[in-house]
Short mmCIF file of C-alpha atoms and ligand atoms in Angstrom, two decimals:
data_model
loop_
_atom_site.label_atom_id
_atom_site.label_comp_id
_atom_site.label_asym_id
_atom_site.label_seq_id
_atom_site.Cartn_x
_atom_site.Cartn_y
_atom_site.Cartn_z
CA MET A 13 -17.38 -12.38 28.24
CA ALA A 14 -21.19 -12.35 28.79
CA TYR A 15 -22.04 -11.04 32.24
CA SER A 16 -24.51 -13.54 33.72
CA GLY A 17 -24.43 -12.77 37.49
CA GLU A 18 -26.96 -11.06 39.67
CA LEU A 19 -26.84 -7.32 39.14
CA PRO A 20 -26.16 -4.95 42.04
CA HIS A 21 -29.58 -3.74 43.34
CA ASP A 22 -28.56 -0.09 42.64
CA PHE A 23 -27.31 -0.80 39.13
CA LYS A 24 -28.62 2.00 36.88
CA GLY A 25 -27.38 4.62 34.46
CA ARG A 26 -27.73 6.20 31.03
CA VAL A 27 -25.32 5.81 28.01
CA GLY A 28 -25.44 7.41 24.58
CA TRP A 29 -23.91 6.92 21.17
CA ALA A 30 -24.08 8.69 17.85
CA SER A 31 -23.60 6.25 15.02
CA PRO A 32 -23.59 6.97 11.27
CA SER A 33 -25.30 5.62 8.21
CA ASN A 34 -23.13 4.22 5.45
CA ILE A 35 -23.41 4.07 1.72
CA ALA A 36 -22.37 0.77 -0.11
CA LEU A 37 -20.25 0.98 -3.24
CA VAL A 38 -20.47 -2.82 -3.69
CA LYS A 39 -24.01 -3.72 -2.58
CA TYR A 40 -25.18 -6.38 -0.16
CA TRP A 41 -28.44 -7.66 -1.70
CA GLY A 42 -29.29 -11.27 -0.79
CA LYS A 43 -28.75 -13.05 2.50
CA ARG A 44 -28.64 -16.58 3.90
CA ASP A 45 -29.05 -18.16 7.36
CA LYS A 46 -28.88 -15.59 10.28
CA GLN A 47 -28.04 -12.31 8.62
CA LEU A 48 -25.15 -13.68 6.58
CA PRO A 49 -24.43 -12.03 3.28
CA GLN A 50 -24.44 -13.83 -0.08
CA ASN A 51 -21.69 -11.62 -1.21
CA PRO A 52 -19.13 -9.22 0.28
CA SER A 53 -19.92 -5.56 0.27
CA ILE A 54 -17.80 -2.33 0.75
CA SER A 55 -19.11 1.06 1.99
CA PHE A 56 -18.15 4.56 2.94
CA THR A 57 -19.03 5.43 6.56
CA LEU A 58 -20.88 8.81 6.58
CA SER A 59 -20.57 11.55 8.98
CA GLU A 60 -23.76 13.82 9.08
CA CYS A 61 -26.50 11.23 8.74
CA CYS A 62 -26.52 9.71 12.20
CA SER A 63 -28.76 8.22 14.70
CA LYS A 64 -28.27 9.45 18.24
CA THR A 65 -29.42 6.89 20.71
CA PHE A 66 -29.52 6.85 24.51
CA ILE A 67 -30.33 3.88 26.82
CA ALA A 68 -31.48 4.57 30.34
CA PHE A 69 -31.45 1.41 32.43
CA GLU A 70 -32.16 0.37 36.01
CA LYS A 71 -32.15 -2.96 37.83
CA ALA A 72 -35.57 -4.57 37.84
CA ASP A 73 -37.13 -7.98 38.72
CA ARG A 74 -37.73 -8.66 35.09
CA PHE A 75 -37.08 -7.29 31.58
CA GLY A 76 -38.94 -4.07 30.78
CA PHE A 77 -38.56 -2.14 27.42
CA LYS A 78 -39.82 1.09 26.07
CA PHE A 79 -38.67 2.85 22.80
CA TYR A 80 -39.00 6.50 22.01
CA PHE A 81 -38.35 7.75 18.49
CA GLU A 82 -37.95 11.57 18.01
CA GLY A 83 -39.42 12.01 21.53
CA LYS A 84 -42.51 9.86 20.95
CA GLU A 85 -43.13 6.33 22.17
CA THR A 86 -42.98 4.18 18.95
CA PRO A 87 -43.66 0.52 19.69
CA THR A 88 -43.41 -0.46 16.01
CA PHE A 89 -39.81 0.91 15.70
CA GLY A 90 -38.91 -0.57 19.08
CA ALA A 91 -40.22 -4.02 18.14
CA LYS A 92 -37.13 -4.87 16.07
CA ILE A 93 -34.79 -3.88 18.86
CA GLU A 94 -36.83 -5.74 21.53
CA LYS A 95 -36.89 -8.80 19.31
CA PHE A 96 -33.09 -8.49 18.89
CA LEU A 97 -32.66 -8.48 22.70
CA LEU A 98 -35.00 -11.34 23.24
CA ASP A 99 -33.37 -13.38 20.47
CA HIS A 100 -29.94 -12.78 21.95
CA GLN A 101 -30.50 -13.27 25.57
CA ALA A 102 -27.69 -15.82 25.81
CA PHE A 103 -25.23 -13.12 24.81
CA PHE A 104 -26.73 -10.35 27.01
CA PRO A 105 -28.35 -12.23 29.99
CA PHE A 106 -28.09 -9.17 32.18
CA VAL A 107 -30.77 -7.44 30.09
CA ASN A 108 -33.39 -9.78 31.80
CA GLN A 109 -32.80 -7.92 35.03
CA LEU A 110 -33.18 -4.45 33.47
CA ASN A 111 -35.81 -1.92 32.87
CA ILE A 112 -34.68 -0.30 29.64
CA ARG A 113 -35.75 2.86 28.06
CA VAL A 114 -34.33 3.66 24.60
CA GLU A 115 -34.51 7.10 23.06
CA SER A 116 -33.35 7.59 19.49
CA HIS A 117 -33.42 10.29 16.97
CA ASN A 118 -31.95 10.78 13.52
CA THR A 119 -30.03 13.77 12.28
CA PHE A 120 -31.65 13.23 8.83
CA PRO A 121 -35.43 13.29 8.13
CA HIS A 122 -37.19 9.90 8.15
CA SER A 123 -38.63 10.75 4.73
CA SER A 124 -35.23 11.30 3.07
CA GLY A 125 -35.00 7.64 2.14
CA ILE A 126 -31.68 7.30 3.90
CA ALA A 127 -31.33 3.83 5.49
CA SER A 128 -31.84 4.38 9.17
CA SER A 129 -31.43 0.79 10.21
CA ALA A 130 -27.68 0.82 9.79
CA SER A 131 -27.23 3.93 11.95
CA SER A 132 -29.87 3.17 14.55
CA MET A 133 -29.01 -0.52 15.04
CA SER A 134 -25.29 0.17 15.38
CA ALA A 135 -25.97 3.13 17.73
CA PHE A 136 -28.13 0.82 19.86
CA VAL A 137 -25.46 -1.90 19.91
CA MET A 138 -22.75 0.55 20.91
CA CYS A 139 -24.98 1.59 23.83
CA LEU A 140 -25.65 -2.06 24.85
CA LEU A 141 -22.00 -3.02 24.76
CA GLU A 142 -21.25 -0.03 26.86
CA ILE A 143 -23.61 -1.28 29.59
CA GLU A 144 -21.96 -4.60 29.31
CA ARG A 145 -18.51 -3.09 29.65
CA SER A 146 -19.60 -1.32 32.89
CA LEU A 147 -20.27 -4.81 34.32
CA CYS A 148 -17.16 -6.63 33.17
CA GLN A 149 -13.75 -6.35 34.72
CA ARG A 150 -11.75 -7.25 31.67
CA SER A 151 -11.67 -5.11 28.48
CA LEU A 152 -11.32 -6.48 24.94
CA GLY A 153 -9.15 -3.72 23.59
CA PRO A 154 -10.33 -1.28 20.89
CA ASP A 155 -10.06 -3.49 17.83
CA LEU A 156 -11.84 -6.47 19.24
CA ALA A 157 -14.43 -4.22 20.83
CA LEU A 158 -15.25 -2.80 17.38
CA GLN A 159 -15.31 -6.31 15.87
CA LYS A 160 -17.78 -7.32 18.55
CA ALA A 161 -19.87 -4.24 17.87
CA SER A 162 -19.85 -5.01 14.15
CA TYR A 163 -20.87 -8.70 14.82
CA PHE A 164 -23.91 -7.70 16.92
CA SER A 165 -24.85 -4.86 14.63
CA ARG A 166 -24.84 -7.32 11.78
CA LEU A 167 -27.23 -9.54 13.69
CA ALA A 168 -29.54 -6.53 14.27
CA SER A 169 -29.43 -5.25 10.66
CA GLY A 170 -26.94 -6.58 8.05
CA SER A 171 -25.49 -3.30 6.61
CA ALA A 172 -25.15 -1.94 10.22
CA ALA A 173 -22.10 -4.15 10.59
CA ARG A 174 -20.21 -1.70 8.37
CA SER A 175 -21.24 1.52 10.27
CA VAL A 176 -19.00 0.99 13.32
CA PHE A 177 -15.77 1.64 11.43
CA PRO A 178 -14.23 4.96 10.39
CA ALA A 179 -13.95 5.86 6.61
CA MET A 180 -14.59 2.53 4.90
CA ALA A 181 -15.54 -1.00 5.81
CA LEU A 182 -15.73 -4.40 4.08
CA TRP A 183 -18.34 -6.90 5.21
CA GLY A 184 -18.20 -10.50 3.87
CA LYS A 185 -15.52 -13.12 3.20
CA THR A 186 -13.43 -12.44 0.20
CA GLU A 187 -10.05 -13.66 -1.04
CA ALA A 188 -9.25 -10.03 -1.77
CA TYR A 189 -8.84 -9.20 1.90
CA GLU A 190 -7.21 -11.37 4.59
CA GLY A 191 -9.21 -11.49 7.83
CA SER A 192 -12.53 -10.62 6.10
CA SER A 193 -15.55 -12.40 7.50
CA ASP A 194 -19.23 -13.00 6.77
CA GLU A 195 -19.83 -12.52 10.58
CA TYR A 196 -18.57 -8.98 10.99
CA ALA A 197 -17.16 -6.17 8.94
CA VAL A 198 -13.50 -5.24 8.97
CA PRO A 199 -12.05 -1.61 8.82
CA LEU A 200 -10.35 -0.45 5.58
CA GLU A 201 -9.23 2.86 6.79
CA LYS A 202 -5.59 1.94 7.09
CA VAL A 203 -5.38 0.21 3.59
CA ILE A 204 -7.17 2.77 1.33
CA HIS A 205 -5.55 5.52 -0.58
CA PRO A 206 -5.84 8.85 1.44
CA ILE A 207 -8.02 10.49 -1.25
CA PHE A 208 -10.93 8.25 -0.26
CA LYS A 209 -10.96 9.65 3.24
CA THR A 210 -11.76 13.11 1.75
CA TYR A 211 -14.80 11.84 -0.16
CA HIS A 212 -18.12 13.70 -0.09
CA ASP A 213 -21.47 12.06 -0.52
CA SER A 214 -24.09 14.64 -1.60
CA ILE A 215 -27.51 13.04 -1.28
CA LEU A 216 -30.02 14.36 -3.77
CA ILE A 217 -33.59 13.90 -2.53
CA VAL A 218 -35.61 12.88 -5.56
CA SER A 219 -38.49 11.73 -3.44
CA GLY A 220 -39.39 11.95 0.28
CA GLU A 221 -41.82 9.03 0.17
CA THR A 222 -40.83 5.89 2.30
CA LYS A 223 -39.71 2.86 0.41
CA SER A 224 -42.31 0.73 -1.34
CA VAL A 225 -40.34 -2.44 -0.45
CA SER A 226 -38.38 -3.15 2.72
CA SER A 227 -34.81 -4.37 2.46
CA ARG A 228 -35.91 -7.50 4.30
CA ALA A 229 -38.40 -8.26 1.50
CA GLY A 230 -35.83 -7.33 -1.15
CA HIS A 231 -33.26 -9.65 0.21
CA ALA A 232 -35.88 -12.46 0.35
CA LEU A 233 -36.78 -11.90 -3.35
CA MET A 234 -33.13 -12.74 -4.33
CA GLU A 235 -33.86 -16.33 -3.30
CA THR A 236 -35.98 -16.80 -6.41
CA ASN A 237 -34.24 -14.26 -8.68
CA PRO A 238 -33.02 -16.03 -11.85
CA TYR A 239 -29.88 -13.89 -11.92
CA ALA A 240 -28.81 -14.48 -8.26
CA SER A 241 -25.86 -16.69 -8.78
CA ALA A 242 -24.47 -14.55 -11.61
CA ARG A 243 -24.96 -11.52 -9.38
CA TYR A 244 -23.18 -12.96 -6.36
CA ALA A 245 -20.21 -13.95 -8.64
CA GLN A 246 -20.08 -10.45 -10.22
CA ALA A 247 -20.21 -8.82 -6.73
CA ARG A 248 -17.24 -10.99 -5.73
CA ARG A 249 -15.28 -9.87 -8.72
CA ASN A 250 -16.31 -6.19 -8.14
CA VAL A 251 -15.06 -6.42 -4.50
CA SER A 252 -11.67 -7.73 -5.68
CA GLU A 253 -11.38 -5.03 -8.35
CA LEU A 254 -12.59 -2.29 -6.03
CA MET A 255 -10.13 -3.32 -3.31
CA ALA A 256 -7.32 -2.90 -5.75
CA ALA A 257 -8.63 0.57 -6.88
CA LEU A 258 -9.12 1.77 -3.33
CA LYS A 259 -5.58 0.77 -2.44
CA SER A 260 -3.94 2.38 -5.50
CA GLY A 261 -6.29 5.43 -5.67
CA ASP A 262 -7.60 4.47 -9.14
CA LEU A 263 -10.66 6.77 -9.29
CA ASP A 264 -11.71 5.70 -12.77
CA ALA A 265 -11.95 2.03 -11.72
CA MET A 266 -13.66 3.05 -8.50
CA MET A 267 -16.31 5.09 -10.32
CA LYS A 268 -16.93 2.38 -13.00
CA ILE A 269 -17.50 -0.27 -10.44
CA THR A 270 -19.64 1.95 -8.11
CA GLU A 271 -22.08 2.98 -10.88
CA SER A 272 -22.28 -0.50 -12.21
CA GLU A 273 -23.19 -1.83 -8.76
CA ALA A 274 -25.89 0.80 -8.26
CA LEU A 275 -27.55 -0.04 -11.56
CA GLN A 276 -27.20 -3.77 -10.97
CA LEU A 277 -29.00 -3.39 -7.60
CA HIS A 278 -31.87 -1.79 -9.27
CA ALA A 279 -31.75 -4.22 -12.27
CA LEU A 280 -32.13 -7.02 -9.66
CA MET A 281 -35.17 -5.45 -8.24
CA MET A 282 -36.67 -5.00 -11.65
CA CYS A 283 -36.27 -8.65 -12.58
CA SER A 284 -37.35 -10.11 -9.23
CA ASN A 285 -40.85 -11.67 -8.89
CA PRO A 286 -42.78 -9.55 -8.06
CA SER A 287 -40.75 -6.91 -9.79
CA PHE A 288 -40.47 -3.39 -8.43
CA ILE A 289 -38.95 -0.14 -9.72
CA LEU A 290 -37.62 2.31 -7.16
CA MET A 291 -35.98 4.73 -9.50
CA ARG A 292 -38.01 7.73 -10.59
CA PRO A 293 -37.83 9.77 -13.79
CA ASN A 294 -35.69 12.32 -11.95
CA THR A 295 -33.27 9.59 -10.75
CA LEU A 296 -32.55 8.92 -14.40
CA ASN A 297 -32.36 12.64 -15.28
CA ILE A 298 -29.73 13.10 -12.55
CA ILE A 299 -27.71 10.07 -13.66
CA ASN A 300 -27.68 11.25 -17.30
CA GLU A 301 -26.65 14.79 -16.09
CA ILE A 302 -23.81 13.37 -14.00
CA ARG A 303 -22.48 11.28 -16.92
CA ARG A 304 -22.64 14.31 -19.22
CA PHE A 305 -20.87 16.54 -16.73
CA ARG A 306 -18.19 13.99 -16.13
CA GLU A 307 -17.58 13.49 -19.83
CA GLU A 308 -17.37 17.28 -20.49
CA THR A 309 -15.40 18.33 -17.48
CA LYS A 310 -13.37 15.26 -16.47
CA VAL A 311 -14.31 15.95 -12.85
CA PRO A 312 -14.19 12.58 -11.03
CA VAL A 313 -17.74 12.47 -9.75
CA CYS A 314 -19.89 9.33 -9.83
CA PHE A 315 -23.30 8.29 -8.53
CA THR A 316 -24.65 5.45 -6.39
CA LEU A 317 -28.16 4.46 -5.36
CA ASP A 318 -29.42 2.83 -2.26
CA ALA A 319 -32.74 0.88 -2.21
CA GLY A 320 -34.70 4.03 -3.22
CA PRO A 321 -34.89 6.86 -5.77
CA ASN A 322 -32.42 9.27 -4.22
CA VAL A 323 -29.06 9.74 -5.86
CA HIS A 324 -25.70 9.79 -3.93
CA LEU A 325 -23.00 11.82 -5.63
CA LEU A 326 -19.52 10.64 -4.65
CA TYR A 327 -16.45 12.80 -5.28
CA PRO A 328 -13.12 13.81 -3.61
CA ASP A 329 -12.74 17.02 -1.73
CA ASP A 330 -10.43 18.66 -4.23
CA VAL A 331 -13.33 19.05 -6.72
CA ALA A 332 -16.03 19.83 -4.14
CA GLU A 333 -16.45 23.46 -5.24
CA LYS A 334 -17.09 22.47 -8.81
CA VAL A 335 -19.46 19.70 -7.95
CA VAL A 336 -21.49 21.81 -5.49
CA ALA A 337 -21.90 24.52 -8.23
CA PHE A 338 -22.99 21.76 -10.63
CA ILE A 339 -25.55 20.40 -8.09
CA GLU A 340 -26.92 23.92 -7.38
CA SER A 341 -27.21 24.87 -11.07
CA GLU A 342 -28.10 21.59 -12.84
CA LEU A 343 -29.29 18.97 -10.39
CA SER A 344 -31.21 20.50 -7.59
CA VAL A 345 -34.05 21.25 -9.97
CA TYR A 346 -34.76 17.51 -9.97
CA CYS A 347 -34.89 17.35 -6.10
CA VAL A 348 -37.93 17.83 -3.84
CA ASP A 349 -37.91 21.51 -2.88
CA ARG A 350 -34.29 21.59 -4.33
CA HIS A 351 -33.32 19.66 -1.22
CA TRP A 352 -30.00 17.82 -1.02
CA ILE A 353 -27.94 16.67 2.01
CA ALA A 354 -24.23 17.42 2.18
CA ASP A 355 -22.56 14.45 3.79
CA ARG A 356 -19.00 13.14 3.69
CA VAL A 357 -16.87 10.28 4.90
CA GLY A 358 -16.71 10.15 8.71
CA ASP A 359 -14.97 8.68 11.66
CA GLY A 360 -17.59 6.19 12.88
CA PRO A 361 -19.56 6.05 16.11
CA LYS A 362 -18.98 8.59 18.90
CA PRO A 363 -19.99 8.49 22.63
CA LEU A 364 -22.56 11.12 23.62
CA VAL A 365 -22.57 12.77 26.94
CA PRO A 366 -25.60 11.21 28.74
O1 PMV B 3 -28.99 -3.84 5.97
P1 PMV B 3 -30.14 -4.02 5.16
O2 PMV B 3 -30.78 -5.39 5.36
O3 PMV B 3 -31.15 -2.84 5.34
O4 PMV B 3 -29.78 -4.07 3.56
C1 PMV B 3 -29.12 -3.02 2.93
C2 PMV B 3 -29.16 -3.20 1.46
C3 PMV B 3 -28.66 -2.03 0.66
O5 PMV B 3 -28.71 -0.85 1.48
C4 PMV B 3 -29.51 -1.88 -0.55
C5 PMV B 3 -27.26 -2.23 0.19
C6 PMV B 3 -26.13 -2.15 1.20
O6 PMV B 3 -25.19 -2.89 1.07
O7 PMV B 3 -26.18 -1.27 2.09
#
């Protein structure tokens, strides 16, 4: 499907996409070869935490590239995208005849510790594929188009593969789901119990500092982690059990697996060499409060963590009022300036009016 002909001399335009971040319940931590996961992972697609990306393009004699983040030219941020384009010229040969200007901004603060590579890379890929579509006569159809977007998002940034689907996605081959693949994520929206589409993710900002370890370095440290193979086997079992819980609507099983996965991710970091600790005292204070609240009230709220100190509270909409009151009265004291972000499960990427 790659368009490899000479571009019309007046070929130019501007495309835009908003693409969300996602939060993993079963974590991807450890990769092999070219951005392939060592174990399958499952995530909620978010709705509020998004990257909004535009690409302005025009026919040129040779490849030209500029990247603007939050209105400022940011070559360091752009380097990853430029490298992606250069590494994948065989798939997108038309890019060599384009002058490209990428403008991106996030709806969440850079300092909030929310993984921006999933949203920004998937938004960029959605834009790139739209340019390609404008050149091609034949269309893939919506399902294959999303699979292709997931495939290229994965090459740009692993977890970005999951951001292109509404509600929930599974990335990585598992016997628990036919059609699953290491190369791209698959949508779970149609197989999950409807309660999971109502889920909230309240992100409690324990620290606004940027991560002390990049996920690239974190994945690499799994290569020498003594617990790596036990971890990958455990993650596979967790994916199978979580799939069953997601289908049946078993919230207890879902919460148990989700919390165990969050703590395992951080345990892996603590026993890698060099070791690192991303949780802060207030991360643990919040976790303890959540467990106490759940025990006392039986409200089905659980936590997860990304590769950072901030805590994601996951709960269905029918208990939202109680959980928000709990956050305001008991948890926000542990947050920077009492700051937390109210996000929830979303519908996946959306085109923007250029
Ligand atoms: O997509 P990456 O390479 O930034 O790795 C993401 C790793 C975690 O966010 C920690 C877990 C996950 O599955 O999203």
